[in-house]
Amino acid sequence: MNYTVVLPAAGSGKRMKANKNKLLLELFDKPIFLYTLEVFQQDPACEAIWLAVKEEERQIIDQYVTKYKITKVHGYADGGMERQDSVRACLEAIPPCGVVLVHDAARPFISQDVITRLVETAKACGAAIAAVPVKDTIKKADNGIITETVDRNALWMVQTPQAFTYELILKAAKAAVEDGFLGTDEAMLVERLNHPVQIVESTYENVKMTTPEDLIYGKAILESQIQEGQR
Ligand code: CTP
Ligand code: MG
């Protein structure tokens, strides 16, 4: 089953404290976002890649895309104030297609197997998201005093990719903007339309490069993926 992937890449990486878009930071010999792009370039089921970028970074990003022969990049959309705005700009730019995957450019270690299962599930159910079971004990607190220990068996840490049929995610994105609703992921936009969203179990390797120590972890994951012949 073929799909189009939308990659929001227009953030500023404040929590990384690098004074620039963290996606341009290098892991070994190339910027973070290229590792993400290479996964989709190499997946035969991926038909097209669309990136949301800041206007002032479009040129540098496009230069890397050319240099590393990421031929599936079909276009760029202008990034917005919030991640949700950046994703919507891409969704409005892409031609109609079967399944759309939304994936943070800042998650370079996504596995091919998870992508394939997400696309299949989205085709069957309309909406599917990558997630992993919560590892730690989670408690609720009020002013630092525990009020409840939440049943961990029902909790998932949500990642991207999130996969949807084109019509569903476009409808959900439009409804959110009309209602002034800001979500922290695409699934929330679909949930509020009362459409079921299916979890696809992902891997703990699929971390988002967010804070400086993630880069240390990221290099270790990359080394192990190279050793296992996945890169
Ligand atoms: N993103 C985007 N447009 C925005 C904000 C974020 O396209 N207005 C993208 C980022 O480039 C990243 C992904 O969304 O690939 C996930 O966002 P996050 O990890 O929060 O990245 P930043 O917003 O760049 O980081 P921070 O929140 O620390 O500033
Ligand atoms: Mg952010």
mmCIF file of C-alpha atoms and ligand atoms in Angstrom:
data_model
loop_
_atom_site.group_PDB
_atom_site.id
_atom_site.type_symbol
_atom_site.label_atom_id
_atom_site.label_comp_id
_atom_site.label_asym_id
_atom_site.label_seq_id
_atom_site.Cartn_x
_atom_site.Cartn_y
_atom_site.Cartn_z
ATOM 1 C CA MET A 1 0.000 0.000 0.000
ATOM 2 C CA ASN A 2 1.518 3.280 -1.121
ATOM 3 C CA TYR A 3 1.508 6.451 0.928
ATOM 4 C CA THR A 4 2.623 10.084 1.023
ATOM 5 C CA VAL A 5 4.634 11.298 4.011
ATOM 6 C CA VAL A 6 4.389 14.784 5.493
ATOM 7 C CA LEU A 7 7.386 15.852 7.593
ATOM 8 C CA PRO A 8 7.111 18.936 9.805
ATOM 9 C CA ALA A 9 10.635 20.413 9.892
ATOM 10 C CA ALA A 10 9.937 24.072 10.641
ATOM 11 C CA GLY A 11 10.591 24.185 14.377
ATOM 12 C CA SER A 12 13.236 26.195 16.162
ATOM 13 C CA GLY A 13 14.541 23.530 18.532
ATOM 14 C CA LYS A 14 14.444 25.709 21.659
ATOM 15 C CA ARG A 15 14.822 22.785 24.063
ATOM 16 C CA MET A 16 17.954 21.608 22.217
ATOM 17 C CA LYS A 17 19.576 24.963 23.092
ATOM 18 C CA ALA A 18 21.657 24.974 19.887
ATOM 19 C CA ASN A 19 20.576 28.468 18.784
ATOM 20 C CA LYS A 20 19.376 27.033 15.486
ATOM 21 C CA ASN A 21 16.923 24.513 14.106
ATOM 22 C CA LYS A 22 18.052 21.264 15.796
ATOM 23 C CA LEU A 23 17.313 19.334 12.580
ATOM 24 C CA LEU A 24 20.405 20.919 11.034
ATOM 25 C CA LEU A 25 22.659 19.557 13.804
ATOM 26 C CA GLU A 26 24.844 16.704 12.623
ATOM 27 C CA LEU A 27 24.828 13.135 13.924
ATOM 28 C CA PHE A 28 28.207 11.856 12.714
ATOM 29 C CA ASP A 29 28.467 13.135 9.127
ATOM 30 C CA LYS A 30 25.063 14.592 8.272
ATOM 31 C CA PRO A 31 22.177 16.598 9.676
ATOM 32 C CA ILE A 32 19.475 14.819 11.684
ATOM 33 C CA PHE A 33 16.688 15.372 9.173
ATOM 34 C CA LEU A 34 18.561 13.548 6.404
ATOM 35 C CA TYR A 35 18.493 10.295 8.371
ATOM 36 C CA THR A 36 14.710 10.684 8.569
ATOM 37 C CA LEU A 37 14.450 11.451 4.846
ATOM 38 C CA GLU A 38 16.599 8.431 3.932
ATOM 39 C CA VAL A 39 14.175 6.041 5.646
ATOM 40 C CA PHE A 40 11.349 7.210 3.377
ATOM 41 C CA GLN A 41 13.545 7.510 0.292
ATOM 42 C CA GLN A 42 14.411 3.824 0.727
ATOM 43 C CA ASP A 43 10.847 2.597 1.369
ATOM 44 C CA PRO A 44 9.384 1.446 -1.986
ATOM 45 C CA ALA A 45 5.844 2.123 -0.681
ATOM 46 C CA CYS A 46 6.599 5.812 -0.096
ATOM 47 C CA GLU A 47 5.401 7.728 -3.161
ATOM 48 C CA ALA A 48 6.118 11.289 -2.144
ATOM 49 C CA ILE A 49 7.747 13.299 0.627
ATOM 50 C CA TRP A 50 6.494 16.792 1.556
ATOM 51 C CA LEU A 51 8.340 18.980 4.045
ATOM 52 C CA ALA A 52 7.120 21.941 6.070
ATOM 53 C CA VAL A 53 10.063 24.315 6.360
ATOM 54 C CA LYS A 54 10.780 27.867 7.426
ATOM 55 C CA GLU A 55 11.064 30.164 4.440
ATOM 56 C CA GLU A 56 14.600 31.191 5.406
ATOM 57 C CA GLU A 57 15.720 27.529 5.688
ATOM 58 C CA ARG A 58 14.169 26.221 2.486
ATOM 59 C CA GLN A 59 17.294 26.793 0.417
ATOM 60 C CA ILE A 60 19.731 25.064 2.779
ATOM 61 C CA ILE A 61 17.345 22.131 3.261
ATOM 62 C CA ASP A 62 16.797 21.798 -0.478
ATOM 63 C CA GLN A 63 20.557 21.836 -1.071
ATOM 64 C CA TYR A 64 20.935 18.842 1.271
ATOM 65 C CA VAL A 65 17.987 17.099 -0.431
ATOM 66 C CA THR A 66 19.751 17.442 -3.779
ATOM 67 C CA LYS A 67 23.183 16.496 -2.431
ATOM 68 C CA TYR A 68 21.889 13.305 -0.782
ATOM 69 C CA LYS A 69 19.651 12.413 -3.771
ATOM 70 C CA ILE A 70 16.359 12.417 -1.879
ATOM 71 C CA THR A 71 14.439 12.270 -5.142
ATOM 72 C CA LYS A 72 11.046 11.632 -3.552
ATOM 73 C CA VAL A 73 10.750 15.176 -2.181
ATOM 74 C CA HIS A 74 7.823 16.518 -4.189
ATOM 75 C CA GLY A 75 7.470 19.856 -2.494
ATOM 76 C CA TYR A 76 7.741 22.205 0.447
ATOM 77 C CA ALA A 77 5.091 24.048 2.424
ATOM 78 C CA ASP A 78 5.661 27.077 4.623
ATOM 79 C CA GLY A 79 5.967 26.167 8.273
ATOM 80 C CA GLY A 80 3.650 27.928 10.712
ATOM 81 C CA MET A 81 3.777 29.214 14.282
ATOM 82 C CA GLU A 82 2.782 25.850 15.765
ATOM 83 C CA ARG A 83 3.622 22.335 14.620
ATOM 84 C CA GLN A 84 -0.069 21.797 13.835
ATOM 85 C CA ASP A 85 0.014 24.790 11.455
ATOM 86 C CA SER A 86 3.065 23.360 9.688
ATOM 87 C CA VAL A 87 1.383 19.977 9.232
ATOM 88 C CA ARG A 88 -1.814 21.619 7.959
ATOM 89 C CA ALA A 89 0.146 23.642 5.400
ATOM 90 C CA CYS A 90 1.556 20.389 3.995
ATOM 91 C CA LEU A 91 -1.822 18.640 4.035
ATOM 92 C CA GLU A 92 -3.324 21.491 2.037
ATOM 93 C CA ALA A 93 -0.449 21.366 -0.456
ATOM 94 C CA ILE A 94 -0.358 17.645 -1.273
ATOM 95 C CA PRO A 95 -2.430 16.136 -4.075
ATOM 96 C CA PRO A 96 -5.184 13.741 -2.917
ATOM 97 C CA CYS A 97 -3.814 10.270 -2.127
ATOM 98 C CA GLY A 98 -4.756 7.088 -0.267
ATOM 99 C CA VAL A 99 -2.862 7.182 3.020
ATOM 100 C CA VAL A 100 -0.935 10.086 4.537
ATOM 101 C CA LEU A 101 1.750 9.565 7.153
ATOM 102 C CA VAL A 102 2.661 12.487 9.410
ATOM 103 C CA HIS A 103 6.115 12.087 10.927
ATOM 104 C CA ASP A 104 8.362 14.433 12.929
ATOM 105 C CA ALA A 105 11.548 15.120 10.992
ATOM 106 C CA ALA A 106 13.176 14.977 14.442
ATOM 107 C CA ARG A 107 12.553 11.180 14.762
ATOM 108 C CA PRO A 108 15.243 9.636 12.523
ATOM 109 C CA PHE A 109 15.172 6.079 13.952
ATOM 110 C CA ILE A 110 11.713 4.942 12.864
ATOM 111 C CA SER A 111 11.669 1.321 11.718
ATOM 112 C CA GLN A 112 10.432 0.171 8.319
ATOM 113 C CA ASP A 113 8.300 -2.492 9.979
ATOM 114 C CA VAL A 114 6.374 0.068 12.047
ATOM 115 C CA ILE A 115 5.790 2.240 8.957
ATOM 116 C CA THR A 116 4.394 -0.731 7.029
ATOM 117 C CA ARG A 117 2.057 -1.755 9.864
ATOM 118 C CA LEU A 118 0.829 1.838 10.299
ATOM 119 C CA VAL A 119 -0.012 2.203 6.625
ATOM 120 C CA GLU A 120 -1.886 -1.117 6.534
ATOM 121 C CA THR A 121 -3.832 -0.272 9.690
ATOM 122 C CA ALA A 122 -4.723 3.224 8.482
ATOM 123 C CA LYS A 123 -5.976 1.781 5.236
ATOM 124 C CA ALA A 124 -8.211 -0.628 7.140
ATOM 125 C CA CYS A 125 -9.331 1.625 10.042
ATOM 126 C CA GLY A 126 -8.760 5.207 8.860
ATOM 127 C CA ALA A 127 -6.347 6.234 11.623
ATOM 128 C CA ALA A 128 -3.313 4.557 13.227
ATOM 129 C CA ILE A 129 -0.581 5.920 15.491
ATOM 130 C CA ALA A 130 2.779 4.632 16.679
ATOM 131 C CA ALA A 131 3.097 4.231 20.443
ATOM 132 C CA VAL A 132 5.006 2.260 23.076
ATOM 133 C CA PRO A 133 3.854 1.028 26.500
ATOM 134 C CA VAL A 134 4.747 3.348 29.395
ATOM 135 C CA LYS A 135 7.762 1.917 31.271
ATOM 136 C CA ASP A 136 7.663 3.944 34.471
ATOM 137 C CA THR A 137 5.081 4.120 37.211
ATOM 138 C CA ILE A 138 2.973 7.218 36.618
ATOM 139 C CA LYS A 139 1.340 9.176 39.429
ATOM 140 C CA LYS A 140 -0.923 12.205 39.558
ATOM 141 C CA ALA A 141 -0.106 14.883 42.111
ATOM 142 C CA ASP A 142 -1.644 18.026 43.518
ATOM 143 C CA ASN A 143 0.881 20.530 44.906
ATOM 144 C CA GLY A 144 3.484 17.743 45.029
ATOM 145 C CA ILE A 145 1.286 15.331 47.011
ATOM 146 C CA ILE A 146 0.264 12.123 45.237
ATOM 147 C CA THR A 147 -3.442 11.903 44.566
ATOM 148 C CA GLU A 148 -3.452 8.782 42.431
ATOM 149 C CA THR A 149 -1.264 6.071 40.903
ATOM 150 C CA VAL A 150 -2.515 5.606 37.383
ATOM 151 C CA ASP A 151 -2.953 2.069 36.021
ATOM 152 C CA ARG A 152 0.068 1.759 33.756
ATOM 153 C CA ASN A 153 -1.466 -1.036 31.692
ATOM 154 C CA ALA A 154 -3.772 1.468 30.030
ATOM 155 C CA LEU A 155 -1.041 4.025 29.239
ATOM 156 C CA TRP A 156 0.894 4.512 26.015
ATOM 157 C CA MET A 157 3.627 6.972 25.066
ATOM 158 C CA VAL A 158 2.610 8.309 21.701
ATOM 159 C CA GLN A 159 5.057 8.907 18.861
ATOM 160 C CA THR A 160 4.924 9.648 15.187
ATOM 161 C CA PRO A 161 4.375 8.404 12.475
ATOM 162 C CA GLN A 162 0.639 8.853 12.629
ATOM 163 C CA ALA A 163 -1.168 7.506 9.565
ATOM 164 C CA PHE A 164 -4.576 8.466 8.197
ATOM 165 C CA THR A 165 -6.656 8.266 5.098
ATOM 166 C CA TYR A 166 -6.234 11.517 3.184
ATOM 167 C CA GLU A 167 -9.900 12.572 3.476
ATOM 168 C CA LEU A 168 -10.014 11.962 7.233
ATOM 169 C CA ILE A 169 -6.899 13.914 8.205
ATOM 170 C CA LEU A 170 -7.748 16.813 5.889
ATOM 171 C CA LYS A 171 -11.247 17.021 7.367
ATOM 172 C CA ALA A 172 -9.843 16.834 10.921
ATOM 173 C CA ALA A 173 -7.217 19.524 10.245
ATOM 174 C CA LYS A 174 -9.819 21.863 8.754
ATOM 175 C CA ALA A 175 -12.242 21.286 11.637
ATOM 176 C CA ALA A 176 -9.484 22.061 14.158
ATOM 177 C CA VAL A 177 -8.623 25.389 12.541
ATOM 178 C CA GLU A 178 -12.302 26.371 12.265
ATOM 179 C CA ASP A 179 -12.828 25.576 15.968
ATOM 180 C CA GLY A 180 -9.558 27.182 17.098
ATOM 181 C CA PHE A 181 -8.470 23.820 18.534
ATOM 182 C CA LEU A 182 -4.754 23.228 19.087
ATOM 183 C CA GLY A 183 -3.713 19.623 19.690
ATOM 184 C CA THR A 184 -0.334 18.136 20.511
ATOM 185 C CA ASP A 185 -0.635 15.448 17.848
ATOM 186 C CA GLU A 186 -2.731 14.720 14.735
ATOM 187 C CA ALA A 187 -4.621 11.895 16.435
ATOM 188 C CA MET A 188 -6.246 14.426 18.800
ATOM 189 C CA LEU A 189 -7.757 16.191 15.799
ATOM 190 C CA VAL A 190 -9.267 12.917 14.612
ATOM 191 C CA GLU A 191 -10.369 11.818 18.108
ATOM 192 C CA ARG A 192 -12.463 14.969 18.451
ATOM 193 C CA LEU A 193 -14.412 13.902 15.351
ATOM 194 C CA ASN A 194 -15.218 10.699 17.317
ATOM 195 C CA HIS A 195 -13.318 8.601 14.835
ATOM 196 C CA PRO A 196 -11.475 5.632 16.404
ATOM 197 C CA VAL A 197 -7.673 5.727 16.334
ATOM 198 C CA GLN A 198 -5.793 2.413 16.401
ATOM 199 C CA ILE A 199 -2.473 2.033 18.243
ATOM 200 C CA VAL A 200 0.358 0.265 16.412
ATOM 201 C CA GLU A 201 3.076 -0.838 18.821
ATOM 202 C CA SER A 202 6.351 0.852 17.925
ATOM 203 C CA THR A 203 9.917 0.625 19.257
ATOM 204 C CA TYR A 204 11.626 2.525 22.078
ATOM 205 C CA GLU A 205 14.353 3.428 19.560
ATOM 206 C CA ASN A 206 11.970 5.819 17.822
ATOM 207 C CA VAL A 207 12.901 8.728 20.095
ATOM 208 C CA LYS A 208 12.549 12.376 19.163
ATOM 209 C CA MET A 209 15.725 14.443 19.238
ATOM 210 C CA THR A 210 14.504 17.054 21.698
ATOM 211 C CA THR A 211 17.106 17.904 24.380
ATOM 212 C CA PRO A 212 20.957 17.764 24.210
ATOM 213 C CA GLU A 213 21.265 14.320 25.843
ATOM 214 C CA ASP A 214 19.043 12.849 23.125
ATOM 215 C CA LEU A 215 21.964 13.403 20.727
ATOM 216 C CA ILE A 216 24.172 11.056 22.788
ATOM 217 C CA TYR A 217 21.443 8.423 22.782
ATOM 218 C CA GLY A 218 20.785 9.089 19.098
ATOM 219 C CA LYS A 219 24.395 8.391 18.132
ATOM 220 C CA ALA A 220 24.292 5.083 20.006
ATOM 221 C CA ILE A 221 21.069 4.037 18.261
ATOM 222 C CA LEU A 222 22.529 4.998 14.898
ATOM 223 C CA GLU A 223 25.654 2.921 15.537
ATOM 224 C CA SER A 224 23.583 -0.118 16.439
ATOM 225 C CA GLN A 225 21.359 0.326 13.372
ATOM 226 C CA ILE A 226 24.469 0.552 11.161
ATOM 227 C CA GLN A 227 25.924 -2.612 12.771
ATOM 228 C CA GLU A 228 22.651 -4.464 12.191
ATOM 229 C CA GLY A 229 22.710 -3.462 8.517
ATOM 230 C CA GLN A 230 19.591 -1.326 8.811
ATOM 231 C CA ARG A 231 21.494 1.726 7.507
HETATM 232 N N1 CTP B 1 7.803 21.759 13.890
HETATM 233 C C1 CTP B 1 7.286 22.447 12.778
HETATM 234 N N2 CTP B 1 6.710 23.670 12.943
HETATM 235 C C2 CTP B 1 6.622 24.245 14.162
HETATM 236 C C3 CTP B 1 7.127 23.563 15.296
HETATM 237 C C4 CTP B 1 7.719 22.303 15.124
HETATM 238 O O1 CTP B 1 7.364 21.932 11.663
HETATM 239 N N3 CTP B 1 6.067 25.453 14.287
HETATM 240 C C5 CTP B 1 8.444 20.432 13.707
HETATM 241 C C6 CTP B 1 9.883 20.336 14.235
HETATM 242 O O2 CTP B 1 10.801 20.815 13.251
HETATM 243 C C7 CTP B 1 10.025 18.858 14.556
HETATM 244 C C8 CTP B 1 8.597 18.410 14.871
HETATM 245 O O3 CTP B 1 7.723 19.462 14.423
HETATM 246 O O4 CTP B 1 10.499 18.115 13.452
HETATM 247 C C9 CTP B 1 8.405 18.117 16.350
HETATM 248 O O5 CTP B 1 8.505 19.317 17.098
HETATM 249 P P1 CTP B 1 9.518 19.566 18.308
HETATM 250 O O6 CTP B 1 10.248 18.334 18.648
HETATM 251 O O7 CTP B 1 8.762 20.288 19.371
HETATM 252 O O8 CTP B 1 10.605 20.524 17.620
HETATM 253 P P2 CTP B 1 10.838 22.085 17.865
HETATM 254 O O9 CTP B 1 9.523 22.784 17.946
HETATM 255 O O10 CTP B 1 11.798 22.515 16.818
HETATM 256 O O11 CTP B 1 11.576 22.081 19.280
HETATM 257 P P3 CTP B 1 11.199 22.953 20.596
HETATM 258 O O12 CTP B 1 9.759 22.633 20.913
HETATM 259 O O13 CTP B 1 12.171 22.480 21.630
HETATM 260 O O14 CTP B 1 11.399 24.414 20.202
HETATM 261 MG MG MG B 2 8.124 22.281 19.543
#
